Coordinates of C-alpha atoms in Angstrom, one line a residue:
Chain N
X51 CA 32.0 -127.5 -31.2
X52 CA 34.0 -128.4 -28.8
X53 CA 37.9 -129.8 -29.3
X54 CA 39.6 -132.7 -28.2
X55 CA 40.7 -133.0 -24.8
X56 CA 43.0 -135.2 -22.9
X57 CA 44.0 -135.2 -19.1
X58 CA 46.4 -135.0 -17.5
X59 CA 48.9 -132.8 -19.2
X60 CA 52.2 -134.0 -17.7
X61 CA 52.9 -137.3 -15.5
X62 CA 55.6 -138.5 -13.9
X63 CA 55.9 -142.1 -13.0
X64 CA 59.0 -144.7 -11.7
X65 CA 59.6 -147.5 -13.6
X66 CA 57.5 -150.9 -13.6
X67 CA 54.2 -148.3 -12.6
X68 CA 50.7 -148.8 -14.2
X69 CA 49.6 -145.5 -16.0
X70 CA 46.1 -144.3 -17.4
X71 CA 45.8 -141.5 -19.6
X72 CA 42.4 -140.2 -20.9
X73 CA 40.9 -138.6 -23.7
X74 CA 37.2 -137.0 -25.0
X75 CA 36.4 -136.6 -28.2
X76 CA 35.3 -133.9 -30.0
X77 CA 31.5 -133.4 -30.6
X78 CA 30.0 -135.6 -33.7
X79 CA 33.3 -138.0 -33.4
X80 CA 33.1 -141.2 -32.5
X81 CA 36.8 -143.0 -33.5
X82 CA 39.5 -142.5 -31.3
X83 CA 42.8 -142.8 -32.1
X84 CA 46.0 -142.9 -29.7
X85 CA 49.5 -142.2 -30.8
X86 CA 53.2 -141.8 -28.7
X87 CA 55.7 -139.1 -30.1
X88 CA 59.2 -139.1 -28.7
X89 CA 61.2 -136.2 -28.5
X90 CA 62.2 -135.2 -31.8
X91 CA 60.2 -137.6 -34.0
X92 CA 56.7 -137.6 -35.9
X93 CA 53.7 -139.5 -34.0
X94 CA 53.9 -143.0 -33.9
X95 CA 50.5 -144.9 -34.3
X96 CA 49.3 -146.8 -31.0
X97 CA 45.6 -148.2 -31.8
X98 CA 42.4 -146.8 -32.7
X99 CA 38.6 -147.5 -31.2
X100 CA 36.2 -146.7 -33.7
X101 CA 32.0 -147.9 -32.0
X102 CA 33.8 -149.4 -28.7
X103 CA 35.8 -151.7 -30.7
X104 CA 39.9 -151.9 -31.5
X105 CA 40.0 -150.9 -35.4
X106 CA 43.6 -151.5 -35.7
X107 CA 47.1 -151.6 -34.1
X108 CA 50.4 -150.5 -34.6
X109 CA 53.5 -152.0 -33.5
X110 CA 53.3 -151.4 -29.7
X111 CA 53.2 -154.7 -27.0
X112 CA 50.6 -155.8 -25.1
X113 CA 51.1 -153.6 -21.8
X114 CA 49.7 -150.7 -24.0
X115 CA 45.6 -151.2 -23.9
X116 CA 43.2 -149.2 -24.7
X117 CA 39.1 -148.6 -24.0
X118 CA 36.2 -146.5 -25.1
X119 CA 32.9 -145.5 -24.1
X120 CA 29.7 -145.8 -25.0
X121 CA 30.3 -141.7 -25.6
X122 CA 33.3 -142.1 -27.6
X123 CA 35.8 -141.0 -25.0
X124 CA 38.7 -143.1 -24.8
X125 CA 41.4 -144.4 -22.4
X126 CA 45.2 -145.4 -23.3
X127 CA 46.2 -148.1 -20.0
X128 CA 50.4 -148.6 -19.9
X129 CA 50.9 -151.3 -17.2
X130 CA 54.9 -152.3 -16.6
X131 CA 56.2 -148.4 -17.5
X132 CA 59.7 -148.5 -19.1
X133 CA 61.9 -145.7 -19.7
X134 CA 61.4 -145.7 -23.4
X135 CA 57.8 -145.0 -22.5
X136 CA 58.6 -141.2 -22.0
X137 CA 56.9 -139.5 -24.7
X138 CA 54.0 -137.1 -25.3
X139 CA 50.7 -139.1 -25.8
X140 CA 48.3 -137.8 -28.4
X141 CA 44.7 -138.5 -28.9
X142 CA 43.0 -137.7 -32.2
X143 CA 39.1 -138.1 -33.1
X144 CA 37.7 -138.2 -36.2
X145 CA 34.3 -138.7 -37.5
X146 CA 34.6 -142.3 -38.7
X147 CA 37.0 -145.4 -38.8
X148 CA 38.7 -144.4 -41.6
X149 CA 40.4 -140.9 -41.3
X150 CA 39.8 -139.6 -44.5
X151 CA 38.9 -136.4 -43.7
X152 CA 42.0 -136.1 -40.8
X153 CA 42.0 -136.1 -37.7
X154 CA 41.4 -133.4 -34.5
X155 CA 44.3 -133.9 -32.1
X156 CA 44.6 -133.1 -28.1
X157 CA 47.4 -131.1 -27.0
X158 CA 48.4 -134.4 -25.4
X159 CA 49.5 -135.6 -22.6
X160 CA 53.6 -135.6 -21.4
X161 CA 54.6 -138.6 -19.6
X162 CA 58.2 -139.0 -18.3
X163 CA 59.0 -142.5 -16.9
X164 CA 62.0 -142.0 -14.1
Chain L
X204 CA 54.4 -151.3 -44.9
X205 CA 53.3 -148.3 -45.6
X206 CA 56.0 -145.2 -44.6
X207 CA 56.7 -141.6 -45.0
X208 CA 60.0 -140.1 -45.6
X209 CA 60.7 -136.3 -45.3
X210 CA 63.8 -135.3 -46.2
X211 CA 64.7 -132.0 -44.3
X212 CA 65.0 -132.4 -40.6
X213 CA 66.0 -128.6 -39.8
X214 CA 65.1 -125.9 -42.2
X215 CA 66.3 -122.2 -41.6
X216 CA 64.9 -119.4 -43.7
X217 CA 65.2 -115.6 -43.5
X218 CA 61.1 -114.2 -43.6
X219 CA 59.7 -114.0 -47.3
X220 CA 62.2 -116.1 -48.8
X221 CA 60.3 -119.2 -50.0
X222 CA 59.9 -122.7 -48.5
X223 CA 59.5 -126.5 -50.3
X224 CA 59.5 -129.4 -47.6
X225 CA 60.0 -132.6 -49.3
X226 CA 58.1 -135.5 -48.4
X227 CA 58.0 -139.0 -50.2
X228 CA 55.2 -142.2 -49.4
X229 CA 56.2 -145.5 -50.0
X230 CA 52.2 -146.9 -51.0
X231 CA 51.8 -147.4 -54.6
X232 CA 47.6 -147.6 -54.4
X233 CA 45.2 -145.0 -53.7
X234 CA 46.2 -142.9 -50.9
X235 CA 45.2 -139.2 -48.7
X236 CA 48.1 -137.1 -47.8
X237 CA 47.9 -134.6 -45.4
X238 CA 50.4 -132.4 -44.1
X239 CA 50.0 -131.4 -40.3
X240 CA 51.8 -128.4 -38.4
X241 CA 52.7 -128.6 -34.3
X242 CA 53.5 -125.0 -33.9
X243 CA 54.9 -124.2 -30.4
X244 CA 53.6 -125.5 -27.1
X245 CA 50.5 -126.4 -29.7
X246 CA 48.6 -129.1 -30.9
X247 CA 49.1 -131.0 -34.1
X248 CA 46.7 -128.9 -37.0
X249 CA 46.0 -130.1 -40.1
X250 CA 47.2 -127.7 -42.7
X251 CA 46.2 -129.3 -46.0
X252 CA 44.6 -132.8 -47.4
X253 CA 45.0 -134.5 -50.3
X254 CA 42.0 -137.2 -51.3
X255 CA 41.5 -136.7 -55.4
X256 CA 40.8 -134.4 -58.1
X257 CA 43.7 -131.1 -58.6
X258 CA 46.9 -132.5 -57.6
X259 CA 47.5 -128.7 -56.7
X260 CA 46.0 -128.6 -53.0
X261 CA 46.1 -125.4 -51.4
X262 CA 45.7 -124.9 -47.5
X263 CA 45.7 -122.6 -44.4
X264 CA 48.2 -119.7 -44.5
X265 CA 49.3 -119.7 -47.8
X266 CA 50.0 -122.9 -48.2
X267 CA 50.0 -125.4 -50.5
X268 CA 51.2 -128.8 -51.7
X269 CA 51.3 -130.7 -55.0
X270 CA 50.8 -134.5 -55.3
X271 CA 53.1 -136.0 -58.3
X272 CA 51.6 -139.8 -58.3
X273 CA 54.7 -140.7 -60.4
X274 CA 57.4 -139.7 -57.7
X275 CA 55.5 -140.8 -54.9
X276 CA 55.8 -137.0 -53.6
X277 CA 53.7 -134.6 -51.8
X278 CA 55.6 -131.7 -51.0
X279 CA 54.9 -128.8 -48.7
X280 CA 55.4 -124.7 -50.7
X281 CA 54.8 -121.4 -49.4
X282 CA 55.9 -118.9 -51.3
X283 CA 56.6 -116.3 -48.5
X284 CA 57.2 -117.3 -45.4
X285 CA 56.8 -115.3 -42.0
X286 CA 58.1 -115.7 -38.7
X287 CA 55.3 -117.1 -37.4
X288 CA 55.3 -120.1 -39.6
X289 CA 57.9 -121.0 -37.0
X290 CA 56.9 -124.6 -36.2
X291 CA 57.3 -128.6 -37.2
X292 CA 55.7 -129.8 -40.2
X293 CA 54.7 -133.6 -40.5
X294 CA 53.7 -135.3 -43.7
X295 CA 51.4 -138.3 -43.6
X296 CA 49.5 -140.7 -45.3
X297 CA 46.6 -142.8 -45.1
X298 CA 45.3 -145.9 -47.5
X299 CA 45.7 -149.2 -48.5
X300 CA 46.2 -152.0 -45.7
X301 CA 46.6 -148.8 -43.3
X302 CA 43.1 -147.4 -44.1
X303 CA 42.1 -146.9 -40.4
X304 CA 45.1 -145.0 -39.6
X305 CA 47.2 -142.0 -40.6
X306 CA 51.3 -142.9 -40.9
X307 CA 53.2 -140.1 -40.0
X308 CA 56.8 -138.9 -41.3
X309 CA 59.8 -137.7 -38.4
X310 CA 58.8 -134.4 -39.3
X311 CA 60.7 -130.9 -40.2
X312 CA 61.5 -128.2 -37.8
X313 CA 61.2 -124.5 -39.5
X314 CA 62.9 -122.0 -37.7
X315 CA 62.3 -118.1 -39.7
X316 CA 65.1 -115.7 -38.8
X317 CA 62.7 -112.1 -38.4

């Protein structure tokens, strides 16, 4: 089976920039879940699309939006970058909305806002 | 909310002494625990899950991690470590008004002196 993937693996964007970052699931998953992690801290829950459709939210504004596909792959949208937004993006797929049985995570993707 | 608290931010241990990583959940209903490990320039693995059943839960690696319902713990043992547990361990959780997500805590850094 293949793993999760997620592209690029480092960005750098200014301030104020729109960013996209993208993610496929692994094989038989069809949830998608994004979170941020800042240096030195745990994961911090962005949203999740489980069947094409947002299954929840975390504390994150608007500017962060998110899309999947009809073959569960999954995009995480950042318009109006700030600094804070420097972080390593993770993607995590799982086999149905509710995570009970964990999740497979990405290596994610580094994004450094300058 | 639902949160996760883990107590150690930076554990050093020489190799084979043994490890406990505390972690506590603030959810008082029925909850999976999971611990997760981000070993170096690596993606986040799941170690071991908690759903029901043996409070005793043992994992990859020789690990293994005990759910007491009445403190609200799930803590993270090895008896022996190695230096190639080097790594950050994350506790999370996942239930209640948070079923479509996993909570994560700010994590634990290991470093094993050889």
């Amino acid at each position: 089976e293949t793993g999760v993937t997620q592209s690029p693996t480092h960005l750098i964007k200014t301030r104020g920039q729109q960013v996209t970052l993208r993610c496929s699931s692994q094989s038989g998953h069809n949830t998608v879940s994004w979170y941020q992690q800042a240096l030195g801290q745990g994961p911090q829950f962005i949203f999740q699309y489980y069947r094409e459709e947002e299954n929840g939210r975390g504390n994150f504004p608007p500017r962060f939006s998110g899309l999947q596909f009809p073959n569960y792959s999954s995009e995480l949208n950042v318009n109006a970058l700030e600094l804070d937004d420097s972080a390593l993006y993770l993607c995590a797929s799982s086999y149905s909305g509710t995570p009970n049985y964990g999740y497979t995570f990405g290596s994610g993707t580094r994004l450094t806002v300058v | 909310a639902q949160s996760v608290s883990q107590h150690n931010h930076h554990v050093i241990l020489s190799e084979a002494a043994s490890l406990e990583l505390g972690c506590n959940y603030s959810y008082g209903g029925t909850v999976n625990l999971f611990w997760y490990v981000q070993y170096p320039g690596q993606h986040l693995q799941l170690l071991l899950k908690y759903f029901s059943g043996d409070p005793l839960v043992k994992g990859i690696k020789g690990f293994e991690a005990e759910f007491i319902k009445s403190k609200f713990s799930f803590n993270l043992r090895k008896p022996s470590v190695q230096w190639s547990d080097t790594a950050e361990y994350f506790c999370a959780v996942n239930g209640g008004s948070s079923a479509s997500k996993i909570i994560f805590g700010s994590g634990t850094r290991l470093s094993i002196r050889p």
